């Protein structure tokens, strides 16, 4: 049947040329949109995204966004510590952590590179890393994923060294197959690896940087610390009210403006640029696909009507109605396959043949197959119901 269909398409090549060109354009545009969509989905599903469900971030911002005096900042820090101790006693608060550079969605990737970049040294090698400061409560708040070992529990170990959780990316750069218990050197400190993380993402669609997580160091931290709380579901308003009350009671509002946000909102905000970019591709593509479907449907509808006599003759000589329908659908499928070939060649030059991109082009082919089937099946079905005697009278 395929050879017969190809011969028919060649004979009607002028008639089908416009449809072929249209489907080539649709395939290329759809392929680009699918590649962007699948890349975003793959980034979202990568490990390393901290769990911020039912998490609140709270703290203060200095008036005018500037730097206050050292005494003011120390006073604010002591005040926040008092607020945290009060909040920890509330029944709806499960855990509170203070960190720096760990809480996601707060900064751009460029900011992390500028503010938290450092170098670790081991075995004569120096590797650039992004340093994140955390405490043991961060495990209960963010539930970080660990491949091996455990989370930071103490600031200083018995031998005077400090614990560290390293990312898989750091291990790969150092050429390590095993990391537990190994020593690293940074900022004059000896670090011992107590845990291995698959990575820590700073934003939903960010690449995972080479990361090392160490205990908070009061002397090296900046004035601003990330205070995050894990609360019971549905208690966001109660937490906000309690924080605001204590903040005002201690007179901290005179020195700085307080803030308290749900981290789920920050997560959605960090996704906006990528999601909107995918949507900006997907929406026009969907409309283009719809209009092309209508055009192709109309073409096959008119073509099938013109072939009413041909269909009647085929029925007379023994063809079945399902076979006639399959014949027309096969024409549409072959057109779609021919239209896809240039797009697949272009794909090979523009994209790498990764699993994500192969899945994207596979989904594009599935959409085009469905497009081809549904645009041709109904016209063919209606015309296949023709009465051969009546059709022959119209000749």
CSV table of C-alpha atoms in Angstrom, one decimal:
chain,number,residue,atom,x,y,z
A,1,UNK,CA,0.0,0.0,0.0
A,2,UNK,CA,2.8,2.4,0.8
A,3,UNK,CA,4.3,2.2,-2.7
A,4,UNK,CA,0.8,2.8,-4.2
A,5,UNK,CA,0.3,5.8,-1.9
A,6,UNK,CA,3.7,7.3,-2.7
A,7,UNK,CA,2.9,7.0,-6.4
A,8,UNK,CA,-0.4,8.8,-5.9
A,9,UNK,CA,1.3,11.6,-3.9
A,10,UNK,CA,3.9,12.0,-6.6
A,11,UNK,CA,1.2,12.3,-9.2
A,12,UNK,CA,-0.6,14.9,-7.1
A,13,UNK,CA,2.6,16.6,-6.0
A,14,UNK,CA,1.5,20.1,-7.0
A,15,UNK,CA,-1.7,19.7,-5.0
A,16,UNK,CA,0.2,18.5,-1.9
A,17,UNK,CA,3.2,20.8,-2.1
A,18,UNK,CA,1.6,23.5,0.0
A,19,UNK,CA,0.6,21.1,2.7
A,20,UNK,CA,4.1,19.5,2.8
A,21,UNK,CA,5.7,22.9,3.2
A,22,UNK,CA,3.2,23.9,5.9
A,23,UNK,CA,3.8,20.7,7.9
A,24,UNK,CA,7.6,21.2,7.6
A,25,UNK,CA,7.3,24.6,9.2
A,26,UNK,CA,5.0,23.2,11.9
A,27,UNK,CA,7.3,20.4,12.7
A,28,UNK,CA,10.3,22.7,13.1
A,29,UNK,CA,8.4,25.2,15.3
A,30,UNK,CA,6.8,22.4,17.3
A,31,UNK,CA,10.2,20.6,17.7
A,32,UNK,CA,11.8,23.8,19.2
A,33,UNK,CA,8.9,24.3,21.6
A,34,UNK,CA,9.0,20.6,22.7
A,35,UNK,CA,12.8,20.9,23.2
A,36,UNK,CA,12.3,23.9,25.5
A,37,UNK,CA,9.5,22.2,27.4
A,38,UNK,CA,11.3,19.0,28.0
A,39,UNK,CA,14.5,20.8,29.0
A,40,UNK,CA,12.5,22.7,31.6
A,41,UNK,CA,10.8,19.5,32.9
A,42,UNK,CA,14.2,17.8,33.1
A,43,UNK,CA,15.7,20.8,35.1
A,44,UNK,CA,12.7,20.7,37.4
A,45,UNK,CA,13.1,17.0,38.1
A,46,UNK,CA,16.8,17.1,38.7
A,47,UNK,CA,17.9,16.4,42.3
A,48,UNK,CA,19.2,19.1,44.5
A,49,UNK,CA,16.1,21.2,44.9
A,50,UNK,CA,15.5,21.8,48.6
A,51,UNK,CA,12.1,21.0,50.0
A,52,UNK,CA,10.4,24.3,50.8
A,53,UNK,CA,6.8,23.1,51.3
A,54,UNK,CA,5.2,24.7,54.4
A,55,UNK,CA,8.4,26.8,54.9
A,56,UNK,CA,8.5,30.4,55.8
A,57,UNK,CA,11.4,32.8,55.5
A,58,UNK,CA,11.5,35.8,57.8
A,59,UNK,CA,13.9,38.5,59.0
A,60,UNK,CA,14.6,42.2,58.5
A,61,UNK,CA,15.9,44.7,56.0
A,62,UNK,CA,17.7,47.8,57.1
A,63,UNK,CA,15.9,51.0,56.4
A,64,UNK,CA,16.8,52.4,52.9
A,65,UNK,CA,18.5,49.1,52.1
A,66,UNK,CA,21.8,50.5,53.4
A,67,UNK,CA,24.2,49.3,56.0
A,68,UNK,CA,23.6,50.3,59.6
A,69,UNK,CA,26.2,50.7,62.4
A,70,UNK,CA,27.8,47.6,63.8
A,71,UNK,CA,26.1,48.1,67.1
A,72,UNK,CA,22.7,48.3,65.4
A,73,UNK,CA,23.3,45.1,63.5
A,74,UNK,CA,24.4,43.3,66.6
A,75,UNK,CA,21.3,44.5,68.4
A,76,UNK,CA,19.1,43.4,65.5
A,77,UNK,CA,20.8,40.0,65.5
A,78,UNK,CA,20.2,39.5,69.2
A,79,UNK,CA,16.6,40.6,68.8
A,80,UNK,CA,16.0,38.1,66.0
A,81,UNK,CA,17.5,35.3,68.2
A,82,UNK,CA,15.0,36.2,70.9
A,83,UNK,CA,12.2,36.2,68.3
A,84,UNK,CA,13.3,32.7,67.1
A,85,UNK,CA,13.3,31.3,70.6
A,86,UNK,CA,9.8,32.5,71.1
A,87,UNK,CA,8.7,31.1,67.7
A,88,UNK,CA,10.2,27.7,68.5
A,89,UNK,CA,7.8,27.4,71.4
A,90,UNK,CA,4.7,27.7,69.2
A,91,UNK,CA,2.9,24.4,68.6
A,92,UNK,CA,2.7,25.0,64.8
A,93,UNK,CA,6.5,25.5,64.4
A,94,UNK,CA,8.4,22.3,63.6
A,95,UNK,CA,11.9,23.7,63.2
A,96,UNK,CA,13.8,26.9,62.5
A,97,UNK,CA,17.2,27.2,60.8
A,98,UNK,CA,19.6,30.1,60.4
A,99,UNK,CA,21.8,29.9,57.4
A,100,UNK,CA,23.7,31.9,54.8
A,101,UNK,CA,23.6,31.1,51.1
A,102,UNK,CA,21.5,27.9,51.6
A,103,UNK,CA,17.9,29.1,51.4
A,104,UNK,CA,16.9,28.9,47.7
A,105,UNK,CA,15.1,31.4,45.5
A,106,UNK,CA,16.5,34.5,47.1
A,107,UNK,CA,19.3,35.5,44.7
A,108,UNK,CA,20.4,35.2,41.1
A,109,UNK,CA,23.0,32.6,40.2
A,110,UNK,CA,25.4,35.5,39.4
A,111,UNK,CA,25.0,36.8,43.0
A,112,UNK,CA,26.0,33.4,44.4
A,113,UNK,CA,29.1,33.3,42.2
A,114,UNK,CA,30.1,36.8,43.5
A,115,UNK,CA,29.3,36.5,47.2
A,116,UNK,CA,29.8,32.8,48.1
A,117,UNK,CA,32.6,31.7,45.8
A,118,UNK,CA,35.7,30.2,47.4
A,119,UNK,CA,38.4,27.6,46.9
A,120,UNK,CA,39.0,24.3,48.6
A,121,UNK,CA,42.4,22.6,48.4
A,122,UNK,CA,43.3,18.9,48.6
A,123,UNK,CA,46.0,16.7,47.2
A,124,UNK,CA,47.7,19.7,45.6
A,125,UNK,CA,44.5,20.6,43.7
A,126,UNK,CA,42.5,23.8,44.1
A,127,UNK,CA,38.8,23.7,43.1
A,128,UNK,CA,36.4,26.7,43.0
A,129,UNK,CA,33.2,26.1,45.0
A,130,UNK,CA,30.1,27.9,46.2
A,131,UNK,CA,30.1,27.8,50.0
A,132,UNK,CA,26.8,27.5,51.9
A,133,UNK,CA,26.6,27.9,55.7
A,134,UNK,CA,24.1,25.9,57.6
A,135,UNK,CA,23.2,24.5,61.0
A,136,UNK,CA,21.8,21.1,62.0
A,137,UNK,CA,18.2,22.4,62.0
A,138,UNK,CA,18.5,23.0,58.2
A,139,UNK,CA,18.0,19.2,57.7
A,140,UNK,CA,14.5,19.4,59.4
A,141,UNK,CA,13.5,22.5,57.5
A,142,UNK,CA,14.7,21.7,54.0
A,143,UNK,CA,15.1,17.9,54.0
A,144,UNK,CA,18.2,18.0,51.8
A,145,UNK,CA,18.8,14.9,49.7
A,146,UNK,CA,21.9,13.0,50.7
A,147,UNK,CA,23.5,10.1,48.7
A,148,UNK,CA,25.7,9.0,51.6
A,149,UNK,CA,26.5,10.0,55.1
A,150,UNK,CA,24.6,12.5,57.2
A,151,UNK,CA,24.0,16.2,57.7
A,152,UNK,CA,26.0,18.7,59.8
A,153,UNK,CA,25.3,18.1,63.5
A,154,UNK,CA,28.2,19.9,65.2
A,155,UNK,CA,30.2,23.0,64.4
A,156,UNK,CA,33.5,21.5,65.4
A,157,UNK,CA,34.5,17.8,65.6
A,158,UNK,CA,36.5,16.1,68.3
A,159,UNK,CA,39.8,16.6,66.5
A,160,UNK,CA,39.2,20.3,66.0
A,161,UNK,CA,38.2,20.0,62.3
A,162,UNK,CA,34.9,21.1,60.9
A,163,UNK,CA,32.3,18.8,59.2
A,164,UNK,CA,31.3,19.4,55.6
A,165,UNK,CA,28.8,18.1,53.1
A,166,UNK,CA,30.1,18.1,49.6
A,167,UNK,CA,28.3,17.9,46.3
A,168,UNK,CA,28.8,15.1,43.7
A,169,UNK,CA,30.2,17.8,41.3
A,170,UNK,CA,33.0,18.6,43.7
A,171,UNK,CA,33.9,14.9,44.0
A,172,UNK,CA,34.0,14.6,40.2
A,173,UNK,CA,36.3,17.6,39.9
A,174,UNK,CA,38.7,16.1,42.5
A,175,UNK,CA,38.5,12.7,40.8
A,176,UNK,CA,37.2,11.0,44.0
A,177,UNK,CA,35.2,7.8,43.9
A,178,UNK,CA,34.9,7.9,47.7
A,179,UNK,CA,34.7,11.0,49.9
A,180,UNK,CA,33.4,10.1,53.3
A,181,UNK,CA,36.0,10.9,56.0
A,182,UNK,CA,38.4,12.7,53.6
A,183,UNK,CA,39.9,16.0,54.5
A,184,UNK,CA,39.6,19.3,52.7
A,185,UNK,CA,41.3,22.7,53.4
A,186,UNK,CA,39.6,26.1,53.1
A,187,UNK,CA,40.0,29.4,54.8
A,188,UNK,CA,42.6,28.0,57.1
A,189,UNK,CA,40.2,25.4,58.4
A,190,UNK,CA,40.4,21.6,58.1
A,191,UNK,CA,37.2,20.1,56.9
A,192,UNK,CA,36.1,16.5,57.1
A,193,UNK,CA,33.5,15.1,54.7
A,194,UNK,CA,30.5,13.8,56.7
A,195,UNK,CA,27.9,13.7,53.9
A,196,UNK,CA,27.6,13.6,50.1
A,197,UNK,CA,24.8,15.5,48.3
A,198,UNK,CA,23.8,15.1,44.6
A,199,UNK,CA,23.9,18.9,44.5
A,200,UNK,CA,22.0,22.0,45.8
A,201,UNK,CA,20.1,24.1,43.3
A,202,UNK,CA,19.8,27.8,44.0
A,203,UNK,CA,16.7,28.2,41.8
A,204,UNK,CA,14.3,25.8,40.2
A,205,UNK,CA,15.8,25.8,36.7
A,206,UNK,CA,19.4,26.5,37.7
A,207,UNK,CA,22.4,24.3,37.0
A,208,UNK,CA,23.8,22.7,40.2
A,209,UNK,CA,27.0,24.5,41.1
A,210,UNK,CA,30.0,22.8,42.7
A,211,UNK,CA,29.0,23.2,46.4
A,212,UNK,CA,30.3,22.6,49.8
A,213,UNK,CA,28.1,23.1,52.9
A,214,UNK,CA,29.8,23.9,56.2
A,215,UNK,CA,28.6,25.0,59.7
A,216,UNK,CA,27.7,28.6,60.3
A,217,UNK,CA,30.7,30.6,61.4
A,218,UNK,CA,29.6,33.6,63.4
A,219,UNK,CA,32.8,35.5,62.6
A,220,UNK,CA,32.6,35.1,58.9
A,221,UNK,CA,28.9,35.5,58.3
A,222,UNK,CA,27.5,38.7,56.9
A,223,UNK,CA,25.0,40.8,58.8
A,224,UNK,CA,22.1,39.2,57.0
A,225,UNK,CA,21.2,35.6,57.8
A,226,UNK,CA,18.4,33.5,56.3
A,227,UNK,CA,15.9,32.6,59.0
A,228,UNK,CA,13.6,29.8,57.7
A,229,UNK,CA,10.9,27.9,59.6
A,230,UNK,CA,9.1,24.7,58.8
A,231,UNK,CA,5.5,25.0,60.0
A,232,UNK,CA,2.5,22.8,60.1
A,233,UNK,CA,0.3,23.1,57.0
A,234,UNK,CA,-2.3,25.9,57.2
A,235,UNK,CA,-0.6,28.0,59.9
A,236,UNK,CA,1.0,30.6,57.7
A,237,UNK,CA,-1.1,33.5,59.0
A,238,UNK,CA,-0.5,32.4,62.6
A,239,UNK,CA,3.2,32.3,62.1
A,240,UNK,CA,3.3,35.7,60.4
A,241,UNK,CA,1.2,37.3,63.2
A,242,UNK,CA,3.4,35.8,65.9
A,243,UNK,CA,6.6,36.9,64.2
A,244,UNK,CA,5.3,40.5,63.7
A,245,UNK,CA,4.1,40.7,67.2
A,246,UNK,CA,7.4,39.7,68.7
A,247,UNK,CA,9.4,41.9,66.3
A,248,UNK,CA,7.4,45.0,67.3
A,249,UNK,CA,7.5,44.1,71.0
A,250,UNK,CA,11.2,44.1,71.0
A,251,UNK,CA,11.3,47.5,69.2
A,252,UNK,CA,13.2,46.2,66.2
A,253,UNK,CA,10.8,47.9,63.8
A,254,UNK,CA,12.5,51.2,64.6
A,255,UNK,CA,15.8,50.0,63.2
A,256,UNK,CA,14.7,47.8,60.3
A,257,UNK,CA,11.7,46.7,58.3
A,258,UNK,CA,10.6,43.1,58.9
A,259,UNK,CA,9.5,40.6,56.3
A,260,UNK,CA,7.9,37.2,56.4
A,261,UNK,CA,7.1,35.2,53.2
A,262,UNK,CA,5.9,31.8,52.2
A,263,UNK,CA,8.8,30.1,50.3
A,264,UNK,CA,6.3,28.5,47.9
A,265,UNK,CA,5.7,32.0,46.6
A,266,UNK,CA,9.4,32.6,46.1
A,267,UNK,CA,9.6,29.3,44.3
A,268,UNK,CA,6.9,30.3,41.9
A,269,UNK,CA,8.6,33.6,41.3
A,270,UNK,CA,11.9,32.0,40.5
A,271,UNK,CA,10.1,29.9,37.9
A,272,UNK,CA,8.4,32.8,36.1
A,273,UNK,CA,11.1,33.6,33.5
A,274,UNK,CA,11.5,30.1,32.3
A,275,UNK,CA,7.9,29.1,32.4
A,276,UNK,CA,6.8,32.3,30.6
A,277,UNK,CA,9.5,31.7,28.0
A,278,UNK,CA,8.1,28.2,27.3
A,279,UNK,CA,4.6,29.6,27.3
A,280,UNK,CA,5.6,32.2,24.8
A,281,UNK,CA,6.7,29.5,22.4
A,282,UNK,CA,3.9,27.0,23.2
A,283,UNK,CA,0.9,29.4,22.8
A,284,UNK,CA,1.8,30.6,19.2
A,285,UNK,CA,2.7,27.0,18.3
A,286,UNK,CA,-0.6,25.7,19.5
A,287,UNK,CA,-2.5,28.3,17.4
A,288,UNK,CA,-0.3,27.6,14.4
A,289,UNK,CA,-1.0,23.9,14.8
A,290,UNK,CA,-4.7,24.5,15.1
A,291,UNK,CA,-4.8,26.6,12.0
A,292,UNK,CA,-2.7,24.1,10.1
A,293,UNK,CA,-5.1,21.3,11.2
A,294,UNK,CA,-8.0,23.3,9.9
A,295,UNK,CA,-6.3,23.9,6.6
A,296,UNK,CA,-5.1,20.3,6.2
A,297,UNK,CA,-8.6,19.0,7.2
A,298,UNK,CA,-10.2,21.2,4.6
A,299,UNK,CA,-7.7,20.0,1.9
A,300,UNK,CA,-8.4,16.3,2.6
A,301,UNK,CA,-12.1,17.0,2.8
A,302,UNK,CA,-12.2,18.6,-0.7
A,303,UNK,CA,-9.8,16.1,-2.1
A,304,UNK,CA,-11.9,13.2,-0.7
A,305,UNK,CA,-15.1,14.7,-2.2
A,306,UNK,CA,-13.4,15.0,-5.6
A,307,UNK,CA,-12.4,11.4,-5.4
A,308,UNK,CA,-15.9,10.2,-4.7
A,309,UNK,CA,-16.1,8.4,-8.1
A,310,UNK,CA,-12.6,6.8,-7.5
A,311,UNK,CA,-13.8,5.5,-4.1
A,312,UNK,CA,-17.0,4.2,-5.6
A,313,UNK,CA,-15.0,2.2,-8.2
A,314,UNK,CA,-12.7,0.8,-5.6
A,315,UNK,CA,-15.8,-0.4,-3.6
A,316,UNK,CA,-17.2,-2.0,-6.7
A,317,UNK,CA,-14.1,-4.0,-7.4
A,318,UNK,CA,-13.9,-5.2,-3.8
A,319,UNK,CA,-12.3,-2.7,-1.6
A,320,UNK,CA,-13.7,-2.3,1.9
A,321,UNK,CA,-14.6,1.0,3.6
A,322,UNK,CA,-11.9,0.6,6.3
A,323,UNK,CA,-9.3,0.0,3.5
A,324,UNK,CA,-10.4,3.2,1.8
A,325,UNK,CA,-10.1,5.2,5.0
A,326,UNK,CA,-6.7,3.7,5.7
A,327,UNK,CA,-5.6,4.7,2.2
A,328,UNK,CA,-6.4,8.4,2.8
A,329,UNK,CA,-4.9,8.3,6.3
A,330,UNK,CA,-1.8,6.7,5.0
A,331,UNK,CA,-1.4,9.6,2.5
A,332,UNK,CA,-1.6,12.1,5.4
A,333,UNK,CA,0.9,10.1,7.5
A,334,UNK,CA,3.4,9.8,4.7
A,335,UNK,CA,3.2,13.6,4.1
A,336,UNK,CA,3.8,14.2,7.8
A,337,UNK,CA,6.8,11.8,7.7
A,338,UNK,CA,8.3,13.5,4.7
A,339,UNK,CA,7.7,16.9,6.3
A,340,UNK,CA,9.5,15.7,9.4
A,341,UNK,CA,12.7,14.6,7.7
A,342,UNK,CA,14.2,18.1,7.1
A,343,UNK,CA,13.3,19.1,10.7
A,344,UNK,CA,15.1,16.0,12.1
A,345,UNK,CA,18.2,16.9,10.0
A,346,UNK,CA,18.1,20.4,11.3
A,347,UNK,CA,17.6,19.1,14.9
A,348,UNK,CA,20.9,17.1,14.5
A,349,UNK,CA,22.8,20.3,13.7
A,350,UNK,CA,21.2,22.5,16.4
A,351,UNK,CA,20.8,20.2,19.4
A,352,UNK,CA,22.8,17.5,21.0
A,353,UNK,CA,21.3,14.0,20.9
A,354,UNK,CA,20.7,13.8,24.6
A,355,UNK,CA,17.9,11.7,26.2
A,356,UNK,CA,15.9,14.9,26.8
A,357,UNK,CA,16.2,16.1,23.3
A,358,UNK,CA,15.4,12.7,21.8
A,359,UNK,CA,12.3,12.5,24.0
A,360,UNK,CA,11.3,16.0,22.7
A,361,UNK,CA,11.6,15.0,19.1
A,362,UNK,CA,9.8,11.8,19.8
A,363,UNK,CA,6.9,13.7,21.3
A,364,UNK,CA,7.0,16.0,18.3
A,365,UNK,CA,6.6,13.0,16.0
A,366,UNK,CA,3.7,11.7,18.1
A,367,UNK,CA,1.9,15.0,17.8
A,368,UNK,CA,2.5,15.1,14.1
A,369,UNK,CA,1.2,11.6,13.7
A,370,UNK,CA,-2.0,12.4,15.6
A,371,UNK,CA,-2.3,15.6,13.5
A,372,UNK,CA,-2.0,13.6,10.3
A,373,UNK,CA,-4.5,10.9,11.4
A,374,UNK,CA,-7.2,13.2,12.7
A,375,UNK,CA,-7.0,15.7,9.8
A,376,UNK,CA,-7.5,13.0,7.3
A,377,UNK,CA,-9.7,10.3,9.0
A,378,UNK,CA,-13.0,12.1,9.2
A,379,UNK,CA,-13.1,13.4,5.6
A,380,UNK,CA,-12.1,9.9,4.4
A,381,UNK,CA,-14.7,8.3,6.7
A,382,UNK,CA,-17.5,10.5,5.4
A,383,UNK,CA,-16.7,9.9,1.7
A,384,UNK,CA,-16.2,6.2,2.2
A,385,UNK,CA,-19.9,6.0,3.0
A,386,UNK,CA,-20.7,6.9,-0.6
A,387,UNK,CA,-23.2,4.7,-2.5
A,388,UNK,CA,-21.4,3.5,-5.5
A,389,UNK,CA,-24.5,3.6,-7.7
A,390,UNK,CA,-25.3,7.2,-6.9
A,391,UNK,CA,-21.6,8.2,-7.3
A,392,UNK,CA,-21.5,6.7,-10.8
A,393,UNK,CA,-24.6,8.6,-11.8
A,394,UNK,CA,-22.7,11.9,-11.1
A,395,UNK,CA,-20.1,11.0,-13.8
